[in-house]
């Protein structure tokens, strides 16, 4: 395998689907930020006659595969939507299981996070999460704070509208009385120091944004796959990036060829 995909050498079998997808990827057009709505855990479990929570625990394998592949690709930022403000409406037992899974994931994954130089950060109304979850989150954030590799962002108790409200309130609390600019609002978001997602992936086929990164995805390319989150693996991520690379991003402008024609 030629650089810059050399991180896959010895990991990906020559001739495999992943190897073929990597060969088609343009290393110079990788997204700087990939955001993912991990959906379909419940349906995955139902299809197997299992309780919904089994779908969530199976979803952790997909999280691992996605993080690992993003690191190997040198994607600078990966944001995963793990728990929304609206998810509190689910049965208490399901919410509790999600919180336990999250703590277990953080405890088990810290060595991998360190080994892969990942800088971990949680966004959302973190102060409303149970104390034991906050403690694990803070621990991983603290331990990984000097890492220089991929930024892994976990959206927890997150809502795009709540994020905007929090951003405006933080501006008000700073004593802001004059009009604010787009840059000031952007910097006040939870993601104020991150580039906007270039690619937004949603699994399980639903054509919805579900209150995720509402401001930040203004010009993101959206990729929806029917694959249920627990089945999502490295090659699915590579497929989404390949689809992204085929898109023509215009940011409200017109195609460069048309532009020449208009001159
Ligand atoms: C949506 O599927 C998924 C969630 C609400 C939780 C996502 C959690 C995980 C992937 C596991 C834990 C994550 C980490 C990072 C440790 P759904 O339950 O809404 O599925 P459905 O639409 O099929 O019911």
GROMACS .gro file of C-alpha atoms and ligand atoms in nm:
model
  287
    1UNK     CA    1   0.000   0.000   0.000
    2UNK     CA    2   0.138   0.342  -0.089
    3UNK     CA    3   0.153   0.628   0.158
    4UNK     CA    4  -0.059   0.806   0.292
    5UNK     CA    5  -0.267   0.494   0.355
    6UNK     CA    6   0.036   0.311   0.489
    7UNK     CA    7  -0.138   0.293   0.829
    8UNK     CA    8  -0.349   0.014   0.677
    9UNK     CA    9  -0.049  -0.193   0.572
   10UNK     CA   10  -0.069  -0.537   0.728
   11UNK     CA   11  -0.420  -0.457   0.855
   12UNK     CA   12  -0.610  -0.472   0.528
   13UNK     CA   13  -0.578  -0.784   0.316
   14UNK     CA   14  -0.467  -0.717  -0.041
   15UNK     CA   15  -0.762  -0.761  -0.276
   16UNK     CA   16  -1.020  -0.727   0.003
   17UNK     CA   17  -1.313  -0.486  -0.025
   18UNK     CA   18  -1.138  -0.243   0.208
   19UNK     CA   19  -0.817  -0.255   0.002
   20UNK     CA   20  -1.015  -0.188  -0.317
   21UNK     CA   21  -1.197   0.103  -0.156
   22UNK     CA   22  -0.872   0.251  -0.023
   23UNK     CA   23  -0.720   0.227  -0.370
   24UNK     CA   24  -1.006   0.444  -0.501
   25UNK     CA   25  -0.983   0.708  -0.228
   26UNK     CA   26  -0.813   1.039  -0.303
   27UNK     CA   27  -0.576   1.101  -0.008
   28UNK     CA   28  -0.584   1.475  -0.082
   29UNK     CA   29  -0.962   1.508  -0.056
   30UNK     CA   30  -1.030   1.347   0.281
   31UNK     CA   31  -1.290   1.516   0.500
   32UNK     CA   32  -1.142   1.717   0.787
   33UNK     CA   33  -1.438   1.638   1.006
   34UNK     CA   34  -1.673   1.339   0.987
   35UNK     CA   35  -1.987   1.347   1.204
   36UNK     CA   36  -2.203   1.037   1.250
   37UNK     CA   37  -2.561   0.982   1.365
   38UNK     CA   38  -2.537   0.625   1.493
   39UNK     CA   39  -2.889   0.493   1.438
   40UNK     CA   40  -3.058   0.154   1.418
   41UNK     CA   41  -2.942  -0.022   1.734
   42UNK     CA   42  -3.300  -0.098   1.840
   43UNK     CA   43  -3.396  -0.237   1.498
   44UNK     CA   44  -3.080  -0.448   1.483
   45UNK     CA   45  -3.179  -0.608   1.815
   46UNK     CA   46  -3.545  -0.651   1.718
   47UNK     CA   47  -3.445  -0.830   1.395
   48UNK     CA   48  -3.267  -1.084   1.616
   49UNK     CA   49  -3.541  -1.115   1.878
   50UNK     CA   50  -3.313  -0.948   2.134
   51UNK     CA   51  -3.384  -0.670   2.383
   52UNK     CA   52  -3.304  -0.318   2.250
   53UNK     CA   53  -3.009  -0.278   2.485
   54UNK     CA   54  -2.830  -0.565   2.308
   55UNK     CA   55  -2.831  -0.344   2.000
   56UNK     CA   56  -2.655  -0.071   2.196
   57UNK     CA   57  -2.389  -0.306   2.326
   58UNK     CA   58  -2.337  -0.443   1.974
   59UNK     CA   59  -2.304  -0.080   1.859
   60UNK     CA   60  -1.982  -0.045   2.055
   61UNK     CA   61  -1.802  -0.272   1.805
   62UNK     CA   62  -1.905  -0.030   1.531
   63UNK     CA   63  -1.776   0.263   1.737
   64UNK     CA   64  -1.438   0.089   1.775
   65UNK     CA   65  -1.413   0.009   1.402
   66UNK     CA   66  -1.508   0.366   1.308
   67UNK     CA   67  -1.259   0.526   1.546
   68UNK     CA   68  -0.981   0.291   1.437
   69UNK     CA   69  -1.040   0.351   1.066
   70UNK     CA   70  -1.066   0.728   1.111
   71UNK     CA   71  -0.733   0.728   1.297
   72UNK     CA   72  -0.568   0.521   1.023
   73UNK     CA   73  -0.702   0.761   0.760
   74UNK     CA   74  -0.571   1.061   0.958
   75UNK     CA   75  -0.916   1.222   0.973
   76UNK     CA   76  -0.861   1.525   1.201
   77UNK     CA   77  -1.203   1.522   1.374
   78UNK     CA   78  -1.465   1.251   1.432
   79UNK     CA   79  -1.789   1.338   1.610
   80UNK     CA   80  -2.029   1.065   1.722
   81UNK     CA   81  -2.387   1.132   1.835
   82UNK     CA   82  -2.423   0.895   2.130
   83UNK     CA   83  -2.710   1.038   2.336
   84UNK     CA   84  -2.950   1.321   2.260
   85UNK     CA   85  -3.140   1.545   2.501
   86UNK     CA   86  -3.454   1.372   2.365
   87UNK     CA   87  -3.318   1.024   2.452
   88UNK     CA   88  -3.414   1.076   2.819
   89UNK     CA   89  -3.771   0.994   2.706
   90UNK     CA   90  -3.669   0.628   2.664
   91UNK     CA   91  -3.744   0.371   2.938
   92UNK     CA   92  -3.526   0.427   3.244
   93UNK     CA   93  -3.370   0.080   3.207
   94UNK     CA   94  -3.253   0.161   2.852
   95UNK     CA   95  -3.110   0.499   2.959
   96UNK     CA   96  -2.929   0.336   3.251
   97UNK     CA   97  -2.783   0.068   3.024
   98UNK     CA   98  -2.661   0.334   2.780
   99UNK     CA   99  -2.490   0.521   3.066
  100UNK     CA  100  -2.329   0.199   3.194
  101UNK     CA  101  -2.211   0.107   2.843
  102UNK     CA  102  -2.062   0.450   2.803
  103UNK     CA  103  -1.868   0.425   3.129
  104UNK     CA  104  -1.747   0.077   3.040
  105UNK     CA  105  -1.642   0.196   2.694
  106UNK     CA  106  -1.448   0.489   2.840
  107UNK     CA  107  -1.272   0.271   3.098
  108UNK     CA  108  -1.179   0.002   2.845
  109UNK     CA  109  -1.088   0.235   2.561
  110UNK     CA  110  -0.856   0.475   2.744
  111UNK     CA  111  -0.540   0.272   2.663
  112UNK     CA  112  -0.638   0.264   2.292
  113UNK     CA  113  -0.711   0.636   2.301
  114UNK     CA  114  -0.367   0.703   2.444
  115UNK     CA  115  -0.190   0.462   2.214
  116UNK     CA  116  -0.351   0.621   1.910
  117UNK     CA  117  -0.278   0.977   2.029
  118UNK     CA  118  -0.653   1.058   2.025
  119UNK     CA  119  -0.773   1.372   2.198
  120UNK     CA  120  -1.111   1.297   2.351
  121UNK     CA  121  -1.379   1.557   2.421
  122UNK     CA  122  -1.747   1.536   2.516
  123UNK     CA  123  -2.000   1.796   2.402
  124UNK     CA  124  -2.358   1.860   2.515
  125UNK     CA  125  -2.515   1.950   2.848
  126UNK     CA  126  -2.259   1.734   3.025
  127UNK     CA  127  -2.340   1.887   3.368
  128UNK     CA  128  -2.684   1.715   3.353
  129UNK     CA  129  -2.536   1.365   3.316
  130UNK     CA  130  -2.501   1.134   3.618
  131UNK     CA  131  -2.198   1.213   3.834
  132UNK     CA  132  -2.033   0.875   3.768
  133UNK     CA  133  -2.052   0.935   3.389
  134UNK     CA  134  -1.911   1.286   3.428
  135UNK     CA  135  -1.624   1.149   3.630
  136UNK     CA  136  -1.526   0.899   3.355
  137UNK     CA  137  -1.562   1.163   3.085
  138UNK     CA  138  -1.346   1.413   3.272
  139UNK     CA  139  -1.086   1.145   3.337
  140UNK     CA  140  -1.051   1.052   2.969
  141UNK     CA  141  -1.054   1.420   2.865
  142UNK     CA  142  -0.782   1.499   3.118
  143UNK     CA  143  -0.566   1.199   3.033
  144UNK     CA  144  -0.586   1.266   2.659
  145UNK     CA  145  -0.559   1.645   2.669
  146UNK     CA  146  -0.202   1.662   2.537
  147UNK     CA  147  -0.258   1.412   2.257
  148UNK     CA  148  -0.202   1.555   1.911
  149UNK     CA  149  -0.379   1.307   1.683
  150UNK     CA  150  -0.744   1.280   1.590
  151UNK     CA  151  -1.001   1.469   1.795
  152UNK     CA  152  -1.276   1.232   1.899
  153UNK     CA  153  -1.589   1.419   2.002
  154UNK     CA  154  -1.875   1.240   2.174
  155UNK     CA  155  -2.210   1.423   2.169
  156UNK     CA  156  -2.390   1.335   2.492
  157UNK     CA  157  -2.710   1.485   2.626
  158UNK     CA  158  -2.670   1.687   2.309
  159UNK     CA  159  -2.924   1.894   2.115
  160UNK     CA  160  -2.841   2.135   1.833
  161UNK     CA  161  -3.108   2.381   1.946
  162UNK     CA  162  -2.989   2.363   2.307
  163UNK     CA  163  -2.635   2.427   2.183
  164UNK     CA  164  -2.749   2.746   2.007
  165UNK     CA  165  -2.939   2.860   2.317
  166UNK     CA  166  -2.629   2.792   2.528
  167UNK     CA  167  -2.413   2.985   2.279
  168UNK     CA  168  -2.642   3.291   2.286
  169UNK     CA  169  -2.667   3.279   2.665
  170UNK     CA  170  -2.290   3.260   2.701
  171UNK     CA  171  -2.262   3.569   2.480
  172UNK     CA  172  -2.524   3.748   2.693
  173UNK     CA  173  -2.345   3.648   3.013
  174UNK     CA  174  -2.025   3.799   2.874
  175UNK     CA  175  -2.220   4.126   2.880
  176UNK     CA  176  -2.269   4.140   2.504
  177UNK     CA  177  -2.526   4.407   2.421
  178UNK     CA  178  -2.437   4.491   2.061
  179UNK     CA  179  -2.520   4.275   1.759
  180UNK     CA  180  -2.317   3.957   1.728
  181UNK     CA  181  -2.149   3.824   1.414
  182UNK     CA  182  -2.160   3.471   1.268
  183UNK     CA  183  -1.800   3.423   1.379
  184UNK     CA  184  -1.888   3.512   1.739
  185UNK     CA  185  -2.182   3.270   1.742
  186UNK     CA  186  -1.966   2.997   1.585
  187UNK     CA  187  -1.694   3.045   1.846
  188UNK     CA  188  -1.949   3.020   2.127
  189UNK     CA  189  -2.071   2.678   2.016
  190UNK     CA  190  -1.952   2.363   2.194
  191UNK     CA  191  -1.751   2.299   1.876
  192UNK     CA  192  -1.612   2.654   1.859
  193UNK     CA  193  -1.255   2.535   1.800
  194UNK     CA  194  -1.341   2.271   1.538
  195UNK     CA  195  -1.393   2.287   1.162
  196UNK     CA  196  -1.752   2.224   1.049
  197UNK     CA  197  -1.821   1.863   0.943
  198UNK     CA  198  -1.747   1.805   0.575
  199UNK     CA  199  -1.934   1.477   0.587
  200UNK     CA  200  -2.239   1.381   0.792
  201UNK     CA  201  -2.316   1.008   0.794
  202UNK     CA  202  -2.644   0.864   0.918
  203UNK     CA  203  -2.704   0.491   0.948
  204UNK     CA  204  -3.031   0.293   0.927
  205UNK     CA  205  -3.181   0.483   0.636
  206UNK     CA  206  -3.371   0.760   0.813
  207UNK     CA  207  -3.362   1.094   0.628
  208UNK     CA  208  -3.346   1.311   0.939
  209UNK     CA  209  -3.098   1.540   1.112
  210UNK     CA  210  -3.244   1.471   1.459
  211UNK     CA  211  -3.130   1.798   1.614
  212UNK     CA  212  -2.760   1.722   1.547
  213UNK     CA  213  -2.505   2.001   1.488
  214UNK     CA  214  -2.770   2.224   1.332
  215UNK     CA  215  -2.543   2.523   1.281
  216UNK     CA  216  -2.232   2.329   1.184
  217UNK     CA  217  -2.384   2.115   0.906
  218UNK     CA  218  -2.498   2.413   0.695
  219UNK     CA  219  -2.276   2.296   0.407
  220UNK     CA  220  -2.195   1.938   0.509
  221UNK     CA  221  -2.238   1.661   0.256
  222UNK     CA  222  -2.498   1.416   0.388
  223UNK     CA  223  -2.460   1.041   0.336
  224UNK     CA  224  -2.736   0.806   0.449
  225UNK     CA  225  -2.684   0.431   0.448
  226UNK     CA  226  -2.940   0.159   0.520
  227UNK     CA  227  -2.680  -0.030   0.727
  228UNK     CA  228  -2.788  -0.049   1.093
  229UNK     CA  229  -2.529   0.098   1.328
  230UNK     CA  230  -2.419  -0.232   1.494
  231UNK     CA  231  -2.331  -0.364   1.144
  232UNK     CA  232  -2.132  -0.053   1.045
  233UNK     CA  233  -1.768  -0.138   0.978
  234UNK     CA  234  -1.453   0.007   0.827
  235UNK     CA  235  -1.560  -0.054   0.465
  236UNK     CA  236  -1.888   0.132   0.525
  237UNK     CA  237  -1.696   0.437   0.642
  238UNK     CA  238  -1.465   0.413   0.340
  239UNK     CA  239  -1.773   0.390   0.113
  240UNK     CA  240  -1.919   0.705   0.270
  241UNK     CA  241  -1.591   0.893   0.215
  242UNK     CA  242  -1.573   0.773  -0.143
  243UNK     CA  243  -1.928   0.902  -0.202
  244UNK     CA  244  -1.827   1.232  -0.039
  245UNK     CA  245  -1.530   1.265  -0.273
  246UNK     CA  246  -1.761   1.236  -0.574
  247UNK     CA  247  -1.975   1.527  -0.460
  248UNK     CA  248  -1.923   1.872  -0.602
  249UNK     CA  249  -1.924   2.126  -0.321
  250UNK     CA  250  -2.038   2.468  -0.429
  251UNK     CA  251  -2.124   2.647  -0.102
  252UNK     CA  252  -2.405   2.835  -0.275
  253UNK     CA  253  -2.189   2.929  -0.574
  254UNK     CA  254  -2.198   2.781  -0.922
  255UNK     CA  255  -1.984   2.519  -1.093
  256UNK     CA  256  -1.644   2.650  -1.191
  257UNK     CA  257  -1.701   2.550  -1.558
  258UNK     CA  258  -2.029   2.747  -1.567
  259UNK     CA  259  -1.844   3.034  -1.405
  260UNK     CA  260  -1.595   3.036  -1.694
  261UNK     CA  261  -1.884   3.019  -1.940
  262UNK     CA  262  -2.049   3.320  -1.775
  263UNK     CA  263  -1.743   3.539  -1.818
  264LIG     C1  264  -2.977   0.506   1.815
  264LIG     O1  265  -3.034   0.380   1.788
  264LIG     C2  266  -2.864   0.492   1.903
  264LIG     C3  267  -2.854   0.551   2.027
  264LIG     C4  268  -2.959   0.634   2.083
  264LIG     C5  269  -2.738   0.529   2.112
  264LIG     C6  270  -2.607   0.514   2.046
  264LIG     C7  271  -2.519   0.437   2.136
  264LIG     C8  272  -2.425   0.349   2.099
  264LIG     C9  273  -2.386   0.328   1.960
  264LIG    C10  274  -2.352   0.266   2.199
  264LIG    C11  275  -2.278   0.342   2.301
  264LIG    C12  276  -2.187   0.441   2.242
  264LIG    C13  277  -2.065   0.470   2.290
  264LIG    C14  278  -1.985   0.574   2.228
  264LIG    C15  279  -2.008   0.398   2.402
  264LIG     P1  280  -3.185   0.355   1.827
  264LIG     O2  281  -3.190   0.290   1.960
  264LIG     O3  282  -3.263   0.482   1.816
  264LIG     O4  283  -3.227   0.254   1.713
  264LIG     P2  284  -3.372   0.236   1.648
  264LIG     O5  285  -3.401   0.363   1.574
  264LIG     O6  286  -3.353   0.120   1.557
  264LIG     O7  287  -3.467   0.209   1.761
   0.00000   0.00000   0.00000
